Structure formats: structure tokens, C-alpha cells
Amino acid sequence: MAAGSRTPSESPGQEGRRSRSGGRSLSPAPGGGAATAAAVTPAGAATPGGGLGRSPRRRSRARSRATLGVDTPCGAHAGENVTTVIRLRPQLEYERQKDPDQRFSVEIEPPGRVVLMDPQQNKEARAFECDIALDSSDPSSPQYADQQAVYRSVGEKIVDHAMQGYNCCLCAYGQTGTGKTHTLHGDWSRAEQRGLLPRIASGLLQRLDALKEAGAAVRLQASYIEIYNNRLNDLLAPADTNRAPATKKQGRLEIHTHPAIGVYVDNLSEIPVQSLRDAGRLVSIGERLRHTATTSMNQRSSRSHTLFSFKLEVRNAPSGEGSSRMATVQICDLAGRENEQTSECTGERFRELTFINRSLFQLANCVHALSDGSREHVP
């Protein structure tokens, strides 16, 4: 998961430097505690000196390489910053029953090393490198990473980059039941159990409120998209708009590419956000409309990908901080890859499974293309 960005020193019309770096997400280990990977990506700087609502004239086309084990750290190249994070969750009940002796184990070696061991298969331990490895498998462990620790490692950087005028994307990837939705959302009603999304929203609102008190004009809007069976649904629009076939006049979502602002979704609802309660209310509305179902692998399995976006705009900020800037923060909760046999899906659930796995396969092709610096076309 990688993207390029323009550095603040570049003018809006200046072409960004082409660079390559990045990271690969780690698949969860079968039978052991599963891992959730999140990529943090400033995905293109908004116009540092642009006015409220103004779009960049030209988006940098910097490309990125996604490879583990390289000597150059992620984000070392000018104009981009990609971070790969692995989070290990506790074993589920059916996993403990399947492996009561815990012969298969996953070990986290801070700051960024994950070791997989399976003595039953008589194979050597396999080690994987990432930027940050977080162990949330045992609350009694001194290395235990709670929701606040995850935010400090991942979310705070996103807030900082966004307030500097960079677009950011956080993408949660892993097999079904690995804890992606818990990491992103958590429990909004309990402060200590809130996930990355509510904490990022709170961080953005606090920073924007401080600028507002200093005399700046600020605006924060949110949108919520679902990708279900290759169809876009606006989760903040009326339910009949999403569920019934719609014409363009009725507000059907359409993806377009603009030479100035890049990829955008036409007819998408953007709702003002003035408090954390506003953000929570929008998420609650979207979650009620989102497609979920019970499978043998997960009691509440996401049957679609979702993309929650914040669009922030600042004008007339105090001197020394950049007078005007805008940025977008996108938080993507990908549906988990599923195996037809272990998930025991049939009928409509099986149809959803095929769309989910196919889209994740296409995403993998995209990542591989970004990893190959010689390719001119990225699917």
C-alpha cells in the first residue's frame, strides 16, 4: 500500500520527485494470533498556499516500492512516507480449541520484527520485518499495546501530516476475524476502547479548534463509502438511494479522474463535522447500512470494504504555520480474505466472498505493480 506526495516546499504546479519505497503487509498466521496490518500514507500534498476549497493544479505522480527487508527505511525518500504496522491480537476460542498446546506461536520482537514458529510442521521459524510491530495478545505482558498505544504509533502521525496539508490514508488489511474493525473503530462509547478512527477525529478537531481560537477559518467534512459486490454505496445518503438502482439524476455514485484534483466520487454526500459526537453519529449511520453477516470465522463479518474520509480546510491561519491549506484523511476498512471451506459460506455469502477475494487479488496486483519500478502502468 503506497502512494506519493508533494513536499511542502514544492509549488502547486511543480512536478513531484519520482521515488520508490514502502512495505508489505503480513498475512495472519493460521491457528495462532492473527495480525492486522495498517499502512499510513501521506498520499499527495494539498495546496500549501491554496485558499478555502481550492484544489491543487497538478498532483504529484511519485511512485512507491513496497518491499520488506530493504535497507532504506520507509519514508526515507523526499515527498513520501509509508509505514507498515503489524498488530497481534489474542487467540480466539476456536483457535485455542484447535491448538490447545499452542504449538503454533507468533512472537513480536519490538520495534518491528514478527517471528512465526510451527514445530508441528518441523519447519524453521520465519521472521518478517515491518516498521512497527504491536503485541496486543496478552494484557498482562509489559509489551501489551492497547488502543491508545496503537494511536500513538499510527494515528498521531496521520493527524500531524494532515494538519501540515498532506493527504493521508490508513488501510487495515488482514484475513477475516483478525481485528481490523476493532482496531479502526473499537468501542466509541468507552474512551479507553476507542479505535483509530474516533481518536484521529478527536485529534483533528482539537487541532482545528486551536486554529479557530487563533483566528483561522476552519472546516471539517466527512463522507462514508461502501464497496459491496463491486458497487459503490453512499452510507450517509438515504437508504433507498443505496439499495435501489439509481440513475445519475437520482445520485448514483460515479468515479471520475480530474487532471487537477485526481480521482473523486461524484454525487457523494459530505457532511460537516463540528464535534466527536457528530463523527460518531455519522459512523453509526453508516454502520447500520453497511453489509455484515455471521460466518463460521466471524460473528460479525464485514461483507464489504468501507472508506471513511475527513476533508479539512484551513484559511487565514496564524503566520508561520502556512496561511491556508487543505487535506483529506481516508480510513479504509477492507473486508477480510476468506477461504471457502473454512468460512463455510453458501448462497449470497459465497457470492460476497468471491467479490471480496477478487478485489483483494486486484489490490495485490496493484501493490506488486507499484513494487516493480519498471512498470509504467499500474492496474
XYZ file of C-alpha atoms in Angstrom, residues 219-224 234-238 268-275 278-279 281-283 285 308-311:
29
model
C -13.939 23.460 8.079
C -14.144 19.695 8.524
C -16.405 17.440 6.437
C -16.890 13.672 6.356
C -18.033 11.095 3.820
C -18.568 7.340 4.092
C -23.063 6.222 -0.050
C -23.515 5.236 3.599
C -24.536 8.776 4.569
C -27.258 9.048 1.935
C -30.874 7.840 2.360
C -21.043 11.747 -2.742
C -22.514 13.191 0.465
C -20.127 15.356 2.510
C -21.439 16.187 5.974
C -19.983 18.930 8.238
C -18.337 17.666 11.450
C -18.010 20.010 14.422
C -17.545 17.564 17.296
C -21.012 14.400 15.078
C -18.372 11.985 13.761
C -23.264 9.790 14.704
C -22.144 9.579 11.046
C -20.231 6.359 11.692
C -25.486 5.758 10.495
C -14.426 6.931 5.786
C -12.934 10.271 4.752
C -12.308 13.575 6.504
C -11.766 16.654 4.374
